[in-house]
Short mmCIF file of C-alpha atoms in Angstrom, two decimals:
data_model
loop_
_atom_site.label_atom_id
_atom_site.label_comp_id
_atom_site.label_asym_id
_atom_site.label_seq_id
_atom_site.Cartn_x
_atom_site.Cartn_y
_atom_site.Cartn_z
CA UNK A 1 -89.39 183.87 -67.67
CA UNK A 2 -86.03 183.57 -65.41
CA UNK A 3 -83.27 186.08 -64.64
CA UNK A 4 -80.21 184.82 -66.88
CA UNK A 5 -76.99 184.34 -64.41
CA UNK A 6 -74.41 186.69 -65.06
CA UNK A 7 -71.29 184.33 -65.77
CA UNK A 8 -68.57 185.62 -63.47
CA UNK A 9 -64.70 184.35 -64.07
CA UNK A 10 -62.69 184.70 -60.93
CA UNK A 11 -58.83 184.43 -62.76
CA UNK A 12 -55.93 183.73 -60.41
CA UNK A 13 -52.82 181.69 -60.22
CA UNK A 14 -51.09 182.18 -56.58
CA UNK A 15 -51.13 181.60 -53.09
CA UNK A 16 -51.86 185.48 -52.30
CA UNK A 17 -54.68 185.33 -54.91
CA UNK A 18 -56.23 182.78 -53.50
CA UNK A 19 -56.43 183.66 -50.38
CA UNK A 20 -57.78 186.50 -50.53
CA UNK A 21 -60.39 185.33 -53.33
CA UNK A 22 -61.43 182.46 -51.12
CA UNK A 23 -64.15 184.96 -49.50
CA UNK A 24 -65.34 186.99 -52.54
CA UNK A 25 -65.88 183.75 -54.35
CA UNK A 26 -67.93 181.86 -51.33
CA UNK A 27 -70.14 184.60 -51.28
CA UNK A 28 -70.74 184.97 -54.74
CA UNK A 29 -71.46 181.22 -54.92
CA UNK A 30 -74.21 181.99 -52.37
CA UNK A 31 -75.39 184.40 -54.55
CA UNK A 32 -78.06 183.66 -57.37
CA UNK A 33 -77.55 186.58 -59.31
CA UNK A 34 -74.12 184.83 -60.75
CA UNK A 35 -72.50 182.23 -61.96
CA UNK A 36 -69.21 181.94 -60.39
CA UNK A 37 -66.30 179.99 -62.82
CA UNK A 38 -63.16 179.84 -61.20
CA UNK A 39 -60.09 179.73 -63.39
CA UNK A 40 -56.32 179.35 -62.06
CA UNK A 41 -53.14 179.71 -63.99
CA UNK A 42 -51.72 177.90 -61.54
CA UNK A 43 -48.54 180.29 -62.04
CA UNK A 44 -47.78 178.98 -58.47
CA UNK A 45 -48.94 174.81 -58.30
CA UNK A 46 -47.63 173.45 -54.85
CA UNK A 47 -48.06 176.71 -52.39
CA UNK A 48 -51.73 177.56 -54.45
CA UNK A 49 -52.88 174.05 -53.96
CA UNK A 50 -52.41 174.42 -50.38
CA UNK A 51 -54.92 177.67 -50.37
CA UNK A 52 -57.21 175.83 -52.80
CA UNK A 53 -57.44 172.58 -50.39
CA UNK A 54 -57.80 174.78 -47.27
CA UNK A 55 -60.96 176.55 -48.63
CA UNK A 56 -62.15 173.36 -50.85
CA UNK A 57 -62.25 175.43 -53.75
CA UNK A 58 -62.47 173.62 -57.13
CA UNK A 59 -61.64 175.57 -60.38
CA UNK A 60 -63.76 174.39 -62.97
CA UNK A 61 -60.18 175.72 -65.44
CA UNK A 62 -56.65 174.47 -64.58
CA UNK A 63 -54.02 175.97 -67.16
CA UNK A 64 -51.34 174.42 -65.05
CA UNK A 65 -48.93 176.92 -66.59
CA UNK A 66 -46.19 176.56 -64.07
CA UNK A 67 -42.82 175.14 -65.71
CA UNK A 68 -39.22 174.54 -63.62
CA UNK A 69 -37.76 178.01 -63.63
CA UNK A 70 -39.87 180.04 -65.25
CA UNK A 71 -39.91 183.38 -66.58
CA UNK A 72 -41.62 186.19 -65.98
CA UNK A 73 -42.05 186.27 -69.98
CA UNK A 74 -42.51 183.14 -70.10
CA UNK A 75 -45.82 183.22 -67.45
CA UNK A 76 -47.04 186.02 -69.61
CA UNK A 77 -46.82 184.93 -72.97
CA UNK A 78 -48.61 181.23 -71.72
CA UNK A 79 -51.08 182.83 -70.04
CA UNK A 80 -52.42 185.58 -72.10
CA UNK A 81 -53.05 182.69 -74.56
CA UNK A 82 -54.50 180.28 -72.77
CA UNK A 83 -56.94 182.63 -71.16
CA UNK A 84 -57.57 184.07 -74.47
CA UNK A 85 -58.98 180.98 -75.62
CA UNK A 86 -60.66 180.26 -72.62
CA UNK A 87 -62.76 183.63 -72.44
CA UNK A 88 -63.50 182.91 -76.28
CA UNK A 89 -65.12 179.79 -75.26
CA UNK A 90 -66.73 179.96 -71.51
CA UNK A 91 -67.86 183.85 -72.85
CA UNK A 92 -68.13 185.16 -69.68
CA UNK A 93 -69.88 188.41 -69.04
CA UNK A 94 -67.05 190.02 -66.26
CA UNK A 95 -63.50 188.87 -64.92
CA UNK A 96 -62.43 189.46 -62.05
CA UNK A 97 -59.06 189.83 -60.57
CA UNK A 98 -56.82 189.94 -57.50
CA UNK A 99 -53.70 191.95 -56.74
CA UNK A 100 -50.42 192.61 -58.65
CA UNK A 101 -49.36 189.28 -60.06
CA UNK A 102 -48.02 188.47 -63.95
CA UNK A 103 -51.72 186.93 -63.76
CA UNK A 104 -53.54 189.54 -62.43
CA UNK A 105 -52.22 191.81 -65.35
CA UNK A 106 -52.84 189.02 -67.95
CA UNK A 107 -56.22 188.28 -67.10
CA UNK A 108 -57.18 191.85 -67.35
CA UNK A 109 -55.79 191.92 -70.74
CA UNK A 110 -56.77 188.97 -71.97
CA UNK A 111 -60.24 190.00 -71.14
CA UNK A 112 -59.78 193.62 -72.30
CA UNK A 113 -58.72 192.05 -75.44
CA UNK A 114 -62.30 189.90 -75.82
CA UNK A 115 -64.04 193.15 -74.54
CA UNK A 116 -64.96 192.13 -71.57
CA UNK A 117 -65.20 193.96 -68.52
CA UNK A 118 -62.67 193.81 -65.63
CA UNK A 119 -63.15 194.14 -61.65
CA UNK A 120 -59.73 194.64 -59.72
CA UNK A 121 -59.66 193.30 -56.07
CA UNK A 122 -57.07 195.14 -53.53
CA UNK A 123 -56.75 197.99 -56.33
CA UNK A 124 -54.73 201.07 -55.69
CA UNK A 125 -51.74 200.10 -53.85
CA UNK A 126 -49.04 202.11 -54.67
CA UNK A 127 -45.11 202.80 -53.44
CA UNK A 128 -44.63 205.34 -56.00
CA UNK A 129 -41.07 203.68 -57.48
CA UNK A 130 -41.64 201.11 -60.58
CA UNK A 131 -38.77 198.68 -58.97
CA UNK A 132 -40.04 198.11 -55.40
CA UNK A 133 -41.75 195.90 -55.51
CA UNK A 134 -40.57 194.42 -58.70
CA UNK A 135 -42.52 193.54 -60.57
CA UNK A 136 -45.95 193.65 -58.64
CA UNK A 137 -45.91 197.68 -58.43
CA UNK A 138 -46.30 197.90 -62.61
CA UNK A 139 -48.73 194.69 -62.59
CA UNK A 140 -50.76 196.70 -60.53
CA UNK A 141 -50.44 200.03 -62.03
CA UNK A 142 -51.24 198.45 -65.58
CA UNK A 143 -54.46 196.29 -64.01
CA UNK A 144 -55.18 199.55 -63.40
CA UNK A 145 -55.40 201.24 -66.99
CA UNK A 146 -57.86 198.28 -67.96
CA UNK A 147 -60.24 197.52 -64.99
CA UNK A 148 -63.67 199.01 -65.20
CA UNK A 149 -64.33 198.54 -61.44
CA UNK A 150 -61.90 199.26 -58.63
CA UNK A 151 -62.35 197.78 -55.66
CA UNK A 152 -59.87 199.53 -52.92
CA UNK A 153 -58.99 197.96 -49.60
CA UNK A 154 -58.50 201.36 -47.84
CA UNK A 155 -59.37 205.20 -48.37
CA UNK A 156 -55.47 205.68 -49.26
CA UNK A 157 -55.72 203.38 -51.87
CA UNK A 158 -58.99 205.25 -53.46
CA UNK A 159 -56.99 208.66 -53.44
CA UNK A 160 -53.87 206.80 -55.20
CA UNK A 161 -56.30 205.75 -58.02
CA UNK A 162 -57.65 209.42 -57.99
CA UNK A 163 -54.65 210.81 -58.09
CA UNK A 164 -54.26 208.38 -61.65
CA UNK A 165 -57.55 209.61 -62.99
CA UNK A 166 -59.90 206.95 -62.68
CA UNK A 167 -63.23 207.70 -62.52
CA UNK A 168 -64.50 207.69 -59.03
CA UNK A 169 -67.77 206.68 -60.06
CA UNK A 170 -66.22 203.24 -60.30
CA UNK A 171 -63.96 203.09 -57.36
CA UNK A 172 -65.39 201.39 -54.35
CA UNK A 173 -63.67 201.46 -50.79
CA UNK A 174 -64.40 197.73 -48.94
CA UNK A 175 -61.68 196.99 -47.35
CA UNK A 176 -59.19 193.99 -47.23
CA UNK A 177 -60.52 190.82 -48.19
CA UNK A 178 -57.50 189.06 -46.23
CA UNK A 179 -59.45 190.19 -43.06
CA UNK A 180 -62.23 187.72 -43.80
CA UNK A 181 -59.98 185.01 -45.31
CA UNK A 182 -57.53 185.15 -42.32
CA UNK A 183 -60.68 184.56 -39.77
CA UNK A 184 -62.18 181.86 -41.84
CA UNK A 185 -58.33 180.60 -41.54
CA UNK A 186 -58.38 180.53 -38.14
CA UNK A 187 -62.31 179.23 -37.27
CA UNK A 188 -61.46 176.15 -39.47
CA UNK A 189 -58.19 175.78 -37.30
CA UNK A 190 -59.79 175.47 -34.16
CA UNK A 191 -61.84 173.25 -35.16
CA UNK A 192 -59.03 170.94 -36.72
CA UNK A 193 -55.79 169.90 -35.77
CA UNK A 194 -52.72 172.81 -35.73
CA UNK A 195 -49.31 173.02 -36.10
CA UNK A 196 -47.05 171.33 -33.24
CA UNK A 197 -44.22 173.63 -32.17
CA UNK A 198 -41.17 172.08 -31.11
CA UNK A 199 -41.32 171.01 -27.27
CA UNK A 200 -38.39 173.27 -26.81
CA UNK A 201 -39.22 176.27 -28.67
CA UNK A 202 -43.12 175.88 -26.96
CA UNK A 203 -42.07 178.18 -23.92
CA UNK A 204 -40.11 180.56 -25.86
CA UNK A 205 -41.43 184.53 -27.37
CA UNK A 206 -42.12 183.48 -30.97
CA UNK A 207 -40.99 185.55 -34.07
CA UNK A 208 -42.82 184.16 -37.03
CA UNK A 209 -40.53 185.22 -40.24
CA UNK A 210 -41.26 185.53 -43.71
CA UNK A 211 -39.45 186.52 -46.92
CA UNK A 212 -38.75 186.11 -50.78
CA UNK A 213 -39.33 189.31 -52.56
CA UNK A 214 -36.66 189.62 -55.40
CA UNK A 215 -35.30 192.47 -54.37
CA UNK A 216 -34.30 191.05 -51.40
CA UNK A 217 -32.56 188.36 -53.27
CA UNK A 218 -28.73 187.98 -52.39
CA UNK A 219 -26.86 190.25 -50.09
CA UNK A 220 -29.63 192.08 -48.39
CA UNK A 221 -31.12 188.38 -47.64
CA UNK A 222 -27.83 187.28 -46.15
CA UNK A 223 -27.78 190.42 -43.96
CA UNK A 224 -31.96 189.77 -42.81
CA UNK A 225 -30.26 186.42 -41.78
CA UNK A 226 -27.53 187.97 -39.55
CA UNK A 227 -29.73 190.21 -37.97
CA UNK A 228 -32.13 187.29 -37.12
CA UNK A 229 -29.28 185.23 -35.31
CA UNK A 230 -28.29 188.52 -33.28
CA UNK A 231 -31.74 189.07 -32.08
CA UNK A 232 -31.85 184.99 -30.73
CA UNK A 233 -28.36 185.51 -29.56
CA UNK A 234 -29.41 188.43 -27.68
CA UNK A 235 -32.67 187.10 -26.33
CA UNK A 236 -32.23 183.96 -24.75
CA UNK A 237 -36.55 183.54 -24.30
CA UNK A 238 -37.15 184.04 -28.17
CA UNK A 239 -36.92 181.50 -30.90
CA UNK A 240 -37.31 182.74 -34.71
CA UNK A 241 -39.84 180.43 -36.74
CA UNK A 242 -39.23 180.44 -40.84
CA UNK A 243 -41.23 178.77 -43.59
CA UNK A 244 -38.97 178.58 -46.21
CA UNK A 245 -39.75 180.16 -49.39
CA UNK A 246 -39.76 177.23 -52.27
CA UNK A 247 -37.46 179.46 -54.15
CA UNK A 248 -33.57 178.10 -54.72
CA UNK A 249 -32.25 181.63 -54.59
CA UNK A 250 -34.43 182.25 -50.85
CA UNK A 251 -33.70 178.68 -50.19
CA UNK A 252 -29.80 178.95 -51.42
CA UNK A 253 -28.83 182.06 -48.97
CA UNK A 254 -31.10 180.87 -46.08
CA UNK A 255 -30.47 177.32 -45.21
CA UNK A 256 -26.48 177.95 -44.88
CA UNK A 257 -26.51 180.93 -42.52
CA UNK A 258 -29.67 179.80 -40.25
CA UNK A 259 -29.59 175.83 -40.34
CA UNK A 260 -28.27 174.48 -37.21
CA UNK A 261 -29.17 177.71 -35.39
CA UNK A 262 -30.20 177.72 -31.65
CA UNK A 263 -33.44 178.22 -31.72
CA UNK A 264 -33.96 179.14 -35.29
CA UNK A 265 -36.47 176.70 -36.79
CA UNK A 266 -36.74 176.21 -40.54
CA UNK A 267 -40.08 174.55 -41.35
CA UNK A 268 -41.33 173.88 -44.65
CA UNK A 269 -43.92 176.14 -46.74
CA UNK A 270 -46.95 176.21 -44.34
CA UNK A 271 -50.37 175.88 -45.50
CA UNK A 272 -52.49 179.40 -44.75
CA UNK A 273 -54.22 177.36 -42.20
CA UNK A 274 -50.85 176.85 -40.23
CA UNK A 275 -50.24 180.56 -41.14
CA UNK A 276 -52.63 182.09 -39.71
CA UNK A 277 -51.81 179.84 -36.36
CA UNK A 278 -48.66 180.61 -36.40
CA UNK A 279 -49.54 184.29 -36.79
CA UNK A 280 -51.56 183.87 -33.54
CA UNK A 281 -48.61 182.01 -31.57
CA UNK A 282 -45.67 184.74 -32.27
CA UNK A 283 -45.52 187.35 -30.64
CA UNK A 284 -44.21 190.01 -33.39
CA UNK A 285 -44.12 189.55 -37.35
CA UNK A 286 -41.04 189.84 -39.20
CA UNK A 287 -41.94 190.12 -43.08
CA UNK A 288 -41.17 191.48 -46.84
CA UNK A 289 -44.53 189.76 -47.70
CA UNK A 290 -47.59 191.75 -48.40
CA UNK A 291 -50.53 189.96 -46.99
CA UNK A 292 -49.04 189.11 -43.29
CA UNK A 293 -48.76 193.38 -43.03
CA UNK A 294 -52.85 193.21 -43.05
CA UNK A 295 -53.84 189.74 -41.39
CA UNK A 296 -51.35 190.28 -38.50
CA UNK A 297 -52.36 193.14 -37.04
CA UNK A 298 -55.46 192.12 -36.50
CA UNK A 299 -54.18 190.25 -33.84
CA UNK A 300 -52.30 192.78 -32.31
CA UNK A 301 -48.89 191.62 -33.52
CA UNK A 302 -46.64 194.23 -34.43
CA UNK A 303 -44.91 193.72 -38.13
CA UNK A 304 -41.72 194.65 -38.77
CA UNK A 305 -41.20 195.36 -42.39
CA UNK A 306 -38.35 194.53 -44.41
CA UNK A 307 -38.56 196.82 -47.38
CA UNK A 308 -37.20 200.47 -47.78
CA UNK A 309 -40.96 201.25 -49.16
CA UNK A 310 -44.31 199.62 -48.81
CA UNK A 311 -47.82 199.32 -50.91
CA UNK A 312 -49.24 199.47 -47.59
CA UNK A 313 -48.22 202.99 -45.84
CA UNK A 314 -51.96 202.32 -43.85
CA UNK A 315 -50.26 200.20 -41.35
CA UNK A 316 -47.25 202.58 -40.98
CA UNK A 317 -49.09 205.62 -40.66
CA UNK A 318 -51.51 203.19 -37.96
CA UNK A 319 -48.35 202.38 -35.70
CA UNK A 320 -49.12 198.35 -36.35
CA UNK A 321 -46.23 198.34 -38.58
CA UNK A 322 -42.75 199.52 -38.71
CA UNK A 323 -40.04 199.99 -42.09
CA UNK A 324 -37.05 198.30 -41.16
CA UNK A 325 -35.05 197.70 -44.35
CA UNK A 326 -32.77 195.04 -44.59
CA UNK A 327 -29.80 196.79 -42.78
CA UNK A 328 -28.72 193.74 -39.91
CA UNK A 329 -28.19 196.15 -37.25
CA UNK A 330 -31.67 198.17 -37.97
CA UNK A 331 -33.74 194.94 -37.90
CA UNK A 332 -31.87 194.11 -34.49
CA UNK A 333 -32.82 197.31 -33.35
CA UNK A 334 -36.15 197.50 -34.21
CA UNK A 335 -36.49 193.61 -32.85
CA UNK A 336 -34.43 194.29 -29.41
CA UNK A 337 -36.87 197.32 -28.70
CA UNK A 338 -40.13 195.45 -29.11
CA UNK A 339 -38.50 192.66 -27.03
CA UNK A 340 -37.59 194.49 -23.79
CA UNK A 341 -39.88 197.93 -23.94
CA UNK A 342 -43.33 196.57 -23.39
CA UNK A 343 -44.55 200.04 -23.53
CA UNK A 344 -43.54 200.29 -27.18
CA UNK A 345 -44.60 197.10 -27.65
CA UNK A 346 -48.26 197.85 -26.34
CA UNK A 347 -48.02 200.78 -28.57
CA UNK A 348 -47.74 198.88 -31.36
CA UNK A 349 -50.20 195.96 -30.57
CA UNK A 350 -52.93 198.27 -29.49
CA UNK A 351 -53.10 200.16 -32.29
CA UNK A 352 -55.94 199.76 -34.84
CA UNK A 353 -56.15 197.70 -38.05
CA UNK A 354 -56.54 200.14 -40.80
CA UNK A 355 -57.40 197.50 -43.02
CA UNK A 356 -60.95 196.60 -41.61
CA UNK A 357 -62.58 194.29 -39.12
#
């Protein structure tokens, strides 16, 4: 008589999600205790593709939810459906989810719904204010009322769910499963071809930018952008490198005030294999992301942070990364100082990764 699998649905639907997935699935496939079915919303199609092709995963379920300006209702109500349906049929005997998504939170109900038990990757994060960031700090907070295990990056983000009343019996500190996905990222890159820099920008300090939050949306974008073109103005030896988000409103204040720059370069969305290379070629971080906060410092790049409040206060507290708002002349600041004090900047670089090895 033979050990019956246990049937294991991985649910996720973006770029973050995958990423940081990518691990915890491989070695679960490698594992013959379970039976690993991956299922993506596919909330996000073009940038979660990229992830998916990178680590050559194949989802055995593809709800392809993803319409032309969707809703954040709209994401819900399809996918809570959808995986309703799904769980009713593939009956499998956990879910587990990534994060602080609209998909994170609707698999967990969806399952919770079907009575089936829930695992939370990257669970506890907190800023403490419902609106920032909006509106990943209630998906995660709600994940949290349903999910039966907790599995927190960092001790801060065990005494957050603590502090919430979960039991700690089912809390489980393992750190950040970026860490892993970002060096797989990077192995696979040398052994591949990488991004080309522009000849002209090759010589040049690199500042690899990132940003699309929501709240960020609008004026305080516009005023990121200013402070970016004072900082190349200032430095003549830096250039600022800028995937641009895929959304019209990022895309819409962006492109006017930074196309056309001197040594500003707007590239496309990069794959997470370019990413992580380009990660490795700047010199500091400029981000409202999430993810880049963890993978970068691992490298010794200093982050500067362009939100009033972060999920992750571990790199803060750590001296990797730096709150910078999106005031123009603070981001200058911030940016000038690292440039020119190499002292500070050491500071920074040196200082260890609180989000594992």
């Amino acid at each position: 008589m033979t050990n019956k699998k246990i049937k294991l649905a991985v649910v996720f639907g973006t770029r973050p999600e995958a990423i940081k997935l990518a691990p915890v699935i491989q070695q679960l496939s490698h594992d013959p205790q379970f039976q690993v079915v991956s299922i993506v919303t596919a909330q996000h199609r073009q940038m979660l593709d990229q992830v998916l092709n990178a680590f050559r995963i194949r989802p055995q379920h593809d709800l392809g939810i993803m319409t032309p300006n969707q809703t954040l209702a709209g994401i819900v109500s399809q996918s809570v459906e959808a995986l309703d349906r799904l769980f009713k049929r593939v009956q499998p005997g956990g879910v587990l989810v990534q994060g602080d998504t609209a998909t994170t939170f609707v698999a967990s109900l969806a399952a919770f719904y079907n009575r089936i038990s829930v695992g939370h990757v990257e669970a506890g994060l907190r800023t403490g204010d419902r609106g920032q960031p909006f509106p990943e700090e209630m998906n995660r907070k709600l994940t949290s009322a349903l999910a039966d295990w907790h599995f927190a990056p960092t001790p801060s983000a065990r005494e957050n769910l603590l502090a919430e009343g979960v039991d700690p019996a089912t809390i489980f500190v393992t750190g950040n499963t970026v860490i892993d996905a970002f060096q797989m990222a990077l192995a696979a890159r040398r052994n591949g071809q990488g991004i080309s820099v522009p000849q002209e920008l090759a010589s040049k300090r690199l500042i690899l930018v990132t940003m699309h939050r929501r709240e960020n949306q609008g004026a305080p974008m516009r005023s990121i952008c200013l402070g970016l073109r004072d900082i190349v103005k200032r430095f003549a030896d830096v250039a600022v490198v800028l995937p641009l988000h895929l959304s019209p409103s990022v895309r819409s204040v962006v492109q006017p005030l930074l196309s056309g720059v001197e040594r500003v370069w707007l590239t496309e969305p990069l794959d997470y294999l370019d990413t992580a290379r380009m990660i490795q070629l700047s010199t500091l971080v400029i981000t409202d992301s999430g993810g880049i906060q963890e993978e970068a410092p691992s490298l010794g790049k200093p982050v500067l942070v362009l939100r009033n409040k972060t999920e992750r206060p571990e790199g803060v507290r750590a001296g990797t990364a730096q709150l910078v708002g999106t005031s123009r002349a603070t981001i200058f600041k911030a940016a000038a100082r690292l440039l020119s004090d190499a002292r500070h900047y050491e500071t920074m670089a040196s200082a260890v990764n609180p989000y594992g090895d």
